[in-house]
Amino acid sequence: MSDNLWNTIKNSGVVWKMPLAAALSWEAAKWAGSSHPYLAPLTAILSVQATVSQSMQFAWQRVLGTVAGVLLTLCVTPWLPLNGWSIGACLLVATFAIQRLKLDHTMVTQVALSILLVLFFQHKMPSYSLDRIRDTIIGAVLAVLVQSLLFPPDSIPSAKQKMTRFADHLASHFIKAGQWVEQGCPPSEAQTLKWTWQALFQELHQATTELDKAAQSLRYHPFAAKKRDLLNRLTRQMEQLRSGYANLSDMIRVLGQWSQTGHFTREQQQQWADHLQELAQVIKRWHTGPGISTEVSAGKFSLSLHAPAHWEQEQYPLALYMNAGQLLQDFGGESAFSLSRSSP
């Protein structure tokens, strides 16, 4: 089998897994003696989700909800006529019980479907209840097996791609922030910087979501030790990217406030513009050198970014005051602290 055909099969699981699970479920239900074999492929189709974890969760909820709904209905069927009021009463009791147990909404749906269908079919086809439970289990099991054993979904390549793109754009934003500072932090450019910052946040969110999706895909993968190691490295690197985003956000905020005090000299503006350009190069070397998904070198980047020695004892309280002041501002309070404070 050629590599192209192999990759096509591997990457198009969403196309062939559902039909395969449905076909196997139908045949298995017929072999088990079901008079309603369509129930098995119905469950299989619904249970093939985006990740193995989601498939297992839905399959379990459908099986549990079906069994609960069938048993509840069988207990009351002999004493209830088939009409809208009897159906509504059964659904009310079932949904109230599920709400009290604080179960997932999917459980409500599965129990409700089972109650409705069993109430309707039980008088006409007594075997329907047993078929529904058995075929639902068959469809759920086969769907999970197909999803987890035959090329399980792998979101790691997509997560790596999104992380790499975010790292590149984060470095670009450091450069833009440096240019903004070099121009004297003009308020007219601050809004443009804010818009691009919001777009960058969306990219961070997308990369985080894709990485979470990759973690769910590997949670029940029986043969994924190497991929889990890779996922752990990506997770650590994602924390670095989040930290980079958060630190740049704080720096832009502080630089803007500093500029508004009137004490941000031209020399200091140039100095911090250079620092931001240096930090941009650090991020570029980080993701184009060792690269996303590999271990980052233990060596440190050599920069000219050093705080004056006499600030060493004040850097921590200064940072705390700045963050506390921002929190007060965000929540409508007032802070007496400013960058121009002269007292220790």
XYZ file of C-alpha atoms in Angstrom:
344
model
C 0.000 0.000 0.000
C 1.481 3.356 -1.057
C 2.168 6.042 1.499
C -0.356 8.397 -0.105
C -3.152 5.838 0.071
C -2.202 4.938 3.646
C -2.248 8.601 4.712
C -5.568 9.128 2.927
C -7.143 6.268 4.862
C -5.595 7.456 8.101
C -6.695 11.075 7.714
C -10.210 10.398 6.445
C -11.490 8.312 9.338
C -14.551 10.547 9.628
C -15.573 9.294 6.168
C -15.266 5.525 6.579
C -15.461 4.819 10.319
C -19.152 5.594 10.704
C -20.251 3.399 7.751
C -17.985 0.578 8.922
C -19.300 0.708 12.501
C -22.893 0.850 11.220
C -22.412 -2.160 8.901
C -20.732 -4.257 11.585
C -23.430 -3.309 14.098
C -26.253 -4.346 11.779
C -24.668 -7.724 11.059
C -23.876 -8.316 14.737
C -27.453 -7.475 15.751
C -28.865 -9.828 13.108
C -26.481 -12.580 14.269
C -27.675 -12.017 17.873
C -31.265 -12.625 16.757
C -32.622 -9.071 16.795
C -35.908 -8.298 15.090
C -34.978 -4.612 14.977
C -31.330 -4.583 13.793
C -31.492 -0.919 12.767
C -31.158 0.038 16.440
C -27.519 -1.125 16.535
C -26.243 0.964 13.575
C -28.298 3.904 14.856
C -26.315 3.817 18.105
C -23.047 3.295 16.205
C -23.677 6.325 13.992
C -24.431 8.531 16.995
C -21.466 7.217 19.010
C -18.727 7.948 16.453
C -17.638 11.331 17.817
C -14.645 13.600 17.173
C -12.404 11.913 19.756
C -12.191 8.496 21.381
C -12.996 10.042 24.751
C -16.135 11.698 23.413
C -17.173 8.487 21.649
C -16.837 6.496 24.864
C -18.702 9.085 26.885
C -21.619 9.266 24.448
C -21.772 5.489 24.015
C -21.876 4.963 27.781
C -24.552 7.604 28.263
C -26.673 6.146 25.463
C -26.450 2.621 26.862
C -27.202 3.742 30.410
C -30.037 6.030 29.308
C -31.553 3.333 27.111
C -31.491 0.708 29.850
C -32.971 3.125 32.395
C -35.683 4.262 30.006
C -36.661 0.738 28.981
C -36.829 -0.575 32.540
C -38.842 2.407 33.748
C -41.306 2.042 30.870
C -41.723 -1.706 31.340
C -42.661 -1.108 34.969
C -45.563 1.179 34.087
C -46.682 -0.047 30.647
C -49.253 -2.603 31.944
C -51.153 0.140 33.783
C -50.910 3.031 31.316
C -52.876 3.644 28.111
C -50.961 4.848 25.068
C -51.737 8.543 24.643
C -50.061 11.898 24.882
C -50.805 12.314 28.587
C -49.255 8.967 29.561
C -46.168 9.755 27.502
C -45.887 13.204 29.063
C -46.311 11.827 32.593
C -43.566 9.218 32.092
C -41.204 11.789 30.620
C -41.883 14.180 33.494
C -41.050 11.563 36.121
C -37.913 10.475 34.279
C -36.539 13.961 33.611
C -37.249 15.042 37.196
C -35.338 12.019 38.517
C -32.394 12.698 36.182
C -32.310 16.340 37.227
C -32.254 15.378 40.898
C -29.357 13.000 40.195
C -27.540 15.850 38.367
C -26.823 13.708 35.322
C -25.796 14.967 31.888
C -28.392 16.325 29.457
C -27.523 13.490 27.060
C -28.977 11.112 29.625
C -32.261 13.013 29.551
C -32.437 12.643 25.769
C -31.653 8.926 25.759
C -34.083 8.099 28.553
C -36.817 10.159 26.896
C -36.320 8.461 23.516
C -36.456 5.019 25.095
C -39.638 5.836 27.007
C -41.375 7.164 23.906
C -40.400 4.293 21.608
C -40.936 1.498 24.117
C -44.376 2.840 25.038
C -45.316 2.863 21.360
C -43.798 -0.437 20.236
C -44.186 -2.617 23.321
C -47.868 -3.463 22.739
C -47.278 -4.285 19.066
C -43.856 -5.949 19.289
C -43.071 -7.449 22.716
C -39.474 -8.200 21.661
C -38.720 -4.505 21.071
C -37.560 -3.769 24.625
C -34.970 -6.534 24.708
C -33.837 -5.730 21.173
C -33.390 -2.073 22.058
C -31.142 -2.801 25.032
C -29.096 -5.510 23.283
C -28.716 -3.660 19.976
C -27.808 -0.406 21.692
C -24.995 -2.174 23.546
C -23.814 -3.823 20.310
C -23.756 -0.529 18.413
C -22.025 1.344 21.237
C -19.310 -1.290 21.708
C -18.536 -1.597 17.990
C -18.460 2.174 17.500
C -15.950 2.592 20.332
C -13.796 -0.285 19.069
C -13.692 1.080 15.515
C -12.928 4.588 16.755
C -10.222 3.568 19.222
C -8.443 0.718 17.399
C -8.537 1.759 13.731
C -6.482 4.935 13.306
C -7.828 6.786 16.374
C -8.223 10.550 15.853
C -4.942 12.406 16.262
C -5.101 16.177 16.748
C -1.411 16.546 17.638
C -0.280 17.690 14.139
C -3.013 20.324 14.069
C -2.131 21.459 17.608
C 1.557 21.759 16.662
C 0.648 23.798 13.600
C -1.557 26.184 15.574
C 1.080 26.560 18.300
C 3.788 27.325 15.747
C 1.608 29.945 14.060
C 0.753 31.497 17.414
C 4.436 31.636 18.430
C 5.300 33.370 15.151
C 2.511 35.912 15.597
C 3.467 36.440 19.253
C 7.007 37.313 18.156
C 5.568 39.701 15.551
C 3.482 41.349 18.241
C 6.570 41.949 20.364
C 8.087 43.705 17.344
C 4.941 45.816 16.843
C 4.919 46.693 20.539
C 8.566 47.751 20.269
C 7.762 50.007 17.318
C 4.857 51.493 19.260
C 7.122 52.276 22.221
C 9.780 53.725 19.926
C 7.158 56.146 18.602
C 6.379 57.271 22.142
C 3.339 55.027 22.838
C 0.876 57.201 20.855
C -2.748 56.624 21.990
C -3.869 56.612 18.340
C -1.831 53.445 17.737
C -2.833 51.830 21.021
C -6.271 50.858 19.684
C -4.751 49.142 16.638
C -2.400 47.289 18.953
C -5.394 46.247 21.057
C -7.273 44.862 18.042
C -4.333 42.745 16.939
C -3.896 41.656 20.557
C -7.471 40.407 20.656
C -6.911 38.450 17.437
C -3.804 36.943 19.004
C -5.863 35.863 22.006
C -8.250 34.037 19.661
C -5.283 32.178 18.185
C -4.122 31.232 21.669
C -7.596 29.942 22.480
C -7.712 27.887 19.259
C -4.296 26.355 19.935
C -5.308 25.517 23.513
C -8.570 23.944 22.331
C -6.763 21.834 19.752
C -4.258 20.661 22.353
C -7.097 19.703 24.710
C -8.706 17.814 21.847
C -5.432 15.949 21.266
C -5.310 15.019 24.951
C -8.851 13.630 24.778
C -7.969 11.639 21.667
C -5.046 9.949 23.407
C -6.742 9.335 26.746
C -7.960 5.858 25.781
C -5.472 5.093 23.013
C -3.935 1.696 23.879
C -0.768 2.153 21.772
C 0.222 5.776 22.171
C 3.124 5.955 24.625
C 5.305 8.020 22.253
C 2.440 10.307 21.346
C 1.716 10.897 25.035
C 5.352 11.927 25.556
C 4.993 14.317 22.630
C 1.736 15.640 24.049
C 3.408 16.273 27.412
C 6.142 18.297 25.691
C 3.552 20.269 23.744
C 1.633 20.935 26.954
C 4.752 22.344 28.624
C 5.457 24.504 25.597
C 1.879 25.744 25.563
C 2.388 26.947 29.131
C 5.443 28.881 27.911
C 3.385 30.467 25.135
C 0.616 31.435 27.572
C 3.229 32.946 29.864
C 4.720 34.892 26.946
C 1.305 36.234 26.003
C 0.468 37.212 29.593
C 3.834 38.898 30.153
C 3.615 40.919 26.946
C 0.089 41.972 27.899
C 1.343 43.236 31.258
C 4.321 44.985 29.656
C 2.136 46.825 27.142
C -0.183 47.922 29.940
C 2.697 49.169 32.102
C 4.428 50.925 29.207
C 1.181 52.691 28.307
C 0.667 53.851 31.887
C 4.298 54.924 32.157
C 3.948 57.013 29.010
C 0.884 58.767 30.436
C 2.805 59.909 33.523
C 5.049 62.133 31.392
C 8.164 60.614 32.953
C 8.908 58.135 30.160
C 12.003 59.742 28.644
C 13.074 59.348 25.028
C 16.114 57.376 26.151
C 13.938 54.997 28.149
C 11.542 54.596 25.206
C 14.394 53.573 22.942
C 15.758 51.235 25.576
C 12.447 49.391 25.979
C 11.827 49.352 22.261
C 15.155 47.544 21.903
C 14.266 45.176 24.746
C 10.982 44.220 23.077
C 12.792 43.584 19.791
C 15.244 41.331 21.633
C 12.397 39.422 23.264
C 10.819 38.923 19.844
C 14.044 37.321 18.643
C 14.048 35.043 21.698
C 10.617 33.705 20.753
C 11.593 33.321 17.099
C 14.697 31.319 18.016
C 12.612 29.285 20.454
C 10.127 28.020 17.887
C 12.324 27.972 14.758
C 15.417 26.571 16.488
C 14.482 23.691 18.796
C 10.972 24.054 17.429
C 7.515 23.222 18.670
C 7.152 19.607 19.861
C 10.818 18.979 20.676
C 12.661 19.539 23.919
C 13.806 23.123 24.270
C 17.526 23.520 24.760
C 18.612 24.014 28.325
C 20.873 26.887 27.253
C 19.690 30.406 27.994
C 19.554 33.220 25.490
C 22.038 35.998 26.140
C 20.366 39.392 26.224
C 21.281 42.897 27.254
C 18.072 42.980 29.289
C 19.143 43.424 32.899
C 17.488 45.412 35.683
C 19.728 47.857 37.585
C 21.302 46.213 40.631
C 19.750 48.688 43.077
C 16.258 47.627 41.910
C 16.764 44.032 42.909
C 14.979 44.366 46.248
C 12.130 46.491 44.827
C 11.209 44.500 41.726
C 8.856 42.174 43.615
C 6.865 44.792 45.546
C 6.714 46.926 42.393
C 5.231 44.029 40.423
C 2.755 43.297 43.209
C 1.672 46.920 43.458
C 1.172 47.091 39.706
C -0.955 43.963 39.615
C -2.957 45.003 42.676
C -3.540 48.418 41.145
C -4.751 46.858 37.901
C -7.147 44.604 39.820
C -8.590 47.615 41.644
C -9.017 49.424 38.347
C -10.687 46.423 36.681
C -13.171 46.029 39.526
C -14.047 49.692 39.826
C -11.827 50.586 42.758
C -9.203 53.268 43.078
C -5.514 52.818 43.601
C -3.177 55.380 45.103
C -0.191 53.616 43.538
C 1.372 54.927 40.346
C 4.593 54.454 38.440
C 5.749 57.886 39.532
C 5.744 56.978 43.229
C 8.963 58.001 44.925
C 8.565 56.514 48.390
C 9.787 52.903 49.018
